[in-house]
């Protein structure tokens, strides 16, 4: 599992040369949002292409481009399976974390509702628009720099166990570190940049 100190180090290295600014985040559809060519260029620097997830229940909606009856049956069978939900980027540990609730509407994607109703819509809710499947520290650093440069909302999902639902965020880009499960131990670890002659530590 990718430990918190490991992630913190990567984030610090990535953002060390970026001036922090407190501003509203730039969301998809806004003039400030990076253009498709800019996103494509960023994507080419990553270990794997960006994932553009739809909510897990979208395959059950006939009016959704992802509609697939076979996949829908599988999704319904795993809907309340927490272990499965932690293993995919388009699902949160708890269903309500995928839902976007405001004063006028509840945007969700419930496959157990009347999906055959022509007015039924699978809303994106709090499912991110883009997911970076992290394989290397460089993937983390590049994503943090990209999000900082374009003022994007950045979230992190590892195993999905987050009691306040912060591993999901409306119109965000996700660092999905779930697949970085390897742990390495060293009996002679010397921090990068340490003075010459520094003794390795365990």
Coordinates of C-alpha atoms in Angstrom, one line a residue:
X1 CA 0.0 0.0 0.0
X2 CA 1.2 3.5 -0.8
X3 CA 1.7 5.1 2.6
X4 CA 0.7 8.6 3.5
X5 CA 4.4 9.8 4.0
X6 CA 5.1 8.4 0.5
X7 CA 2.2 10.4 -1.1
X8 CA 3.1 13.5 0.9
X9 CA 6.7 13.4 -0.3
X10 CA 5.5 13.1 -3.9
X11 CA 3.1 16.0 -3.5
X12 CA 5.7 18.2 -1.9
X13 CA 8.3 17.5 -4.7
X14 CA 5.7 18.2 -7.3
X15 CA 4.4 21.5 -5.9
X16 CA 7.7 22.9 -4.5
X17 CA 8.1 25.2 -7.5
X18 CA 4.4 26.2 -7.8
X19 CA 3.1 29.3 -6.1
X20 CA 0.0 28.5 -4.0
X21 CA -3.1 30.5 -4.7
X22 CA -6.5 30.5 -3.0
X23 CA -9.1 30.7 -5.8
X24 CA -12.2 28.9 -6.9
X25 CA -11.4 25.8 -8.8
X26 CA -11.7 25.6 -12.6
X27 CA -14.4 23.2 -13.5
X28 CA -15.3 21.4 -16.8
X29 CA -17.2 23.8 -19.1
X30 CA -15.5 26.9 -17.7
X31 CA -13.4 29.1 -20.1
X32 CA -10.4 28.4 -17.8
X33 CA -10.6 24.6 -18.2
X34 CA -7.8 23.1 -20.2
X35 CA -8.7 22.4 -23.9
X36 CA -8.8 18.8 -25.2
X37 CA -5.4 19.1 -26.9
X38 CA -3.9 20.3 -23.6
X39 CA -5.5 17.4 -21.7
X40 CA -4.3 15.0 -24.5
X41 CA -0.7 16.3 -24.2
X42 CA -0.8 15.8 -20.4
X43 CA -2.2 12.3 -20.9
X44 CA 0.7 11.3 -23.1
X45 CA 3.1 12.0 -20.2
X46 CA 1.4 9.4 -18.0
X47 CA 2.0 5.7 -17.6
X48 CA -1.5 4.9 -18.9
X49 CA -4.2 6.9 -20.7
X50 CA -6.7 8.9 -18.6
X51 CA -9.8 7.1 -17.5
X52 CA -13.1 9.0 -18.0
X53 CA -15.5 7.2 -15.8
X54 CA -19.2 7.2 -15.7
X55 CA -21.0 6.3 -12.5
X56 CA -21.1 2.5 -11.9
X57 CA -24.9 2.4 -12.5
X58 CA -24.8 4.1 -15.9
X59 CA -24.8 0.7 -17.8
X60 CA -28.4 0.2 -16.6
X61 CA -29.8 3.3 -18.2
X62 CA -31.1 2.7 -21.8
X63 CA -30.6 6.4 -22.7
X64 CA -26.9 6.4 -21.6
X65 CA -24.1 5.7 -24.1
X66 CA -22.7 3.1 -21.8
X67 CA -25.9 1.0 -21.6
X68 CA -25.2 -2.7 -21.4
X69 CA -27.8 -5.1 -19.9
X70 CA -25.2 -7.8 -19.2
X71 CA -22.9 -5.3 -17.4
X72 CA -26.0 -3.9 -15.6
X73 CA -26.8 -7.3 -14.1
X74 CA -23.2 -7.6 -12.9
X75 CA -23.2 -4.1 -11.4
X76 CA -26.5 -4.8 -9.5
X77 CA -25.0 -8.0 -8.1
X78 CA -22.0 -6.1 -6.7
X79 CA -23.8 -2.9 -5.8
X80 CA -23.4 -3.3 -2.0
X81 CA -20.1 -5.1 -2.2
X82 CA -17.6 -2.8 -0.4
X83 CA -14.5 -4.8 -1.6
X84 CA -15.5 -4.4 -5.2
X85 CA -16.3 -0.7 -4.8
X86 CA -12.9 0.0 -3.4
X87 CA -11.3 -1.7 -6.5
X88 CA -12.8 0.6 -9.2
X89 CA -12.4 4.4 -9.6
X90 CA -16.0 5.0 -10.5
X91 CA -17.5 3.9 -7.2
X92 CA -17.1 5.2 -3.7
X93 CA -17.1 3.0 -0.5
X94 CA -20.6 4.2 0.3
X95 CA -23.2 5.0 -2.3
X96 CA -24.3 8.3 -0.9
X97 CA -20.7 9.7 -1.5
X98 CA -21.3 9.3 -5.3
X99 CA -24.4 11.5 -5.0
X100 CA -24.4 15.3 -5.5
X101 CA -27.0 16.9 -3.3
X102 CA -27.9 20.6 -3.4
X103 CA -30.8 22.8 -2.4
X104 CA -32.8 22.0 -5.6
X105 CA -31.9 18.5 -6.7
X106 CA -30.3 15.1 -5.9
X107 CA -28.0 14.1 -8.7
X108 CA -27.4 10.4 -8.6
X109 CA -27.3 7.2 -10.8
X110 CA -29.4 4.6 -9.1
X111 CA -29.7 1.4 -11.3
X112 CA -32.6 0.1 -9.1
X113 CA -35.0 3.0 -10.0
X114 CA -37.3 3.2 -13.0
X115 CA -34.4 3.3 -15.6
X116 CA -36.9 2.6 -18.4
X117 CA -38.5 5.9 -17.9
X118 CA -37.3 8.2 -20.9
X119 CA -36.8 11.0 -18.4
X120 CA -34.5 8.9 -16.2
X121 CA -30.9 10.1 -16.3
X122 CA -27.7 8.8 -14.8
X123 CA -26.1 11.9 -13.4
X124 CA -22.4 12.2 -13.0
X125 CA -22.9 13.3 -9.4
X126 CA -19.5 13.4 -7.5
X127 CA -17.8 10.9 -9.8
X128 CA -14.7 12.6 -11.2
X129 CA -14.4 13.6 -14.9
X130 CA -10.9 12.1 -15.1
X131 CA -8.9 9.5 -13.4
X132 CA -5.1 9.0 -13.4
X133 CA -4.3 5.3 -12.8
X134 CA -1.1 5.8 -10.8
X135 CA 1.8 3.4 -11.5
X136 CA 4.8 5.6 -10.6
X137 CA 5.7 8.5 -8.4
X138 CA 6.2 10.5 -11.6
X139 CA 2.5 10.0 -12.4
X140 CA 1.6 11.7 -9.0
X141 CA 4.0 14.6 -9.5
X142 CA 2.9 15.3 -13.1
X143 CA -0.8 15.2 -12.1
X144 CA -0.3 17.5 -9.1
X145 CA 1.6 20.0 -11.4
X146 CA -1.1 19.8 -14.0
X147 CA -3.9 20.3 -11.5
X148 CA -2.0 23.2 -9.9
X149 CA -1.2 24.9 -13.2
X150 CA -4.8 24.8 -14.3
X151 CA -6.4 25.2 -10.9
X152 CA -8.3 21.9 -11.0
X153 CA -10.0 20.1 -8.2
X154 CA -7.7 17.2 -7.2
X155 CA -8.7 14.2 -5.2
X156 CA -6.9 11.0 -4.1
X157 CA -8.5 7.5 -3.9
X158 CA -6.5 4.6 -2.6
X159 CA -8.5 1.8 -1.1
X160 CA -11.6 4.0 -0.8
X161 CA -11.8 3.9 3.0
X162 CA -12.4 7.5 3.8
X163 CA -15.0 8.3 6.4
X164 CA -15.9 11.8 5.0
X165 CA -16.1 10.8 1.4
X166 CA -13.2 13.1 0.3
X167 CA -11.9 10.4 -2.1
X168 CA -14.7 11.6 -4.4
X169 CA -15.4 15.1 -5.7
X170 CA -17.7 16.7 -8.2
X171 CA -16.0 17.7 -11.5
X172 CA -12.6 16.7 -10.1
X173 CA -9.5 14.8 -11.4
X174 CA -8.6 11.8 -9.4
X175 CA -5.2 10.3 -8.5
X176 CA -6.1 6.6 -8.2
X177 CA -3.3 5.0 -6.2
X178 CA -5.1 1.7 -5.5
X179 CA -2.8 -0.4 -7.6
X180 CA 0.4 0.7 -5.9
X181 CA 0.4 -2.0 -3.3
X182 CA 4.1 -2.8 -3.2
X183 CA 6.2 -2.2 -0.1
X184 CA 9.9 -2.0 -0.2
X185 CA 12.2 -2.1 2.9
X186 CA 15.8 -1.0 3.0
X187 CA 18.4 -1.5 5.7
X188 CA 20.6 1.2 4.3
X189 CA 18.2 4.0 3.3
X190 CA 19.8 7.4 2.7
X191 CA 17.5 10.3 1.9
X192 CA 18.1 11.9 -1.5
X193 CA 20.2 15.1 -1.1
X194 CA 21.7 14.0 2.3
X195 CA 25.2 15.1 3.0
X196 CA 28.0 12.9 1.7
X197 CA 28.8 10.2 4.3
X198 CA 25.4 10.1 5.8
X199 CA 24.8 6.7 7.5
X200 CA 21.9 4.6 6.1
X201 CA 19.0 4.0 8.5
X202 CA 16.4 1.3 8.8

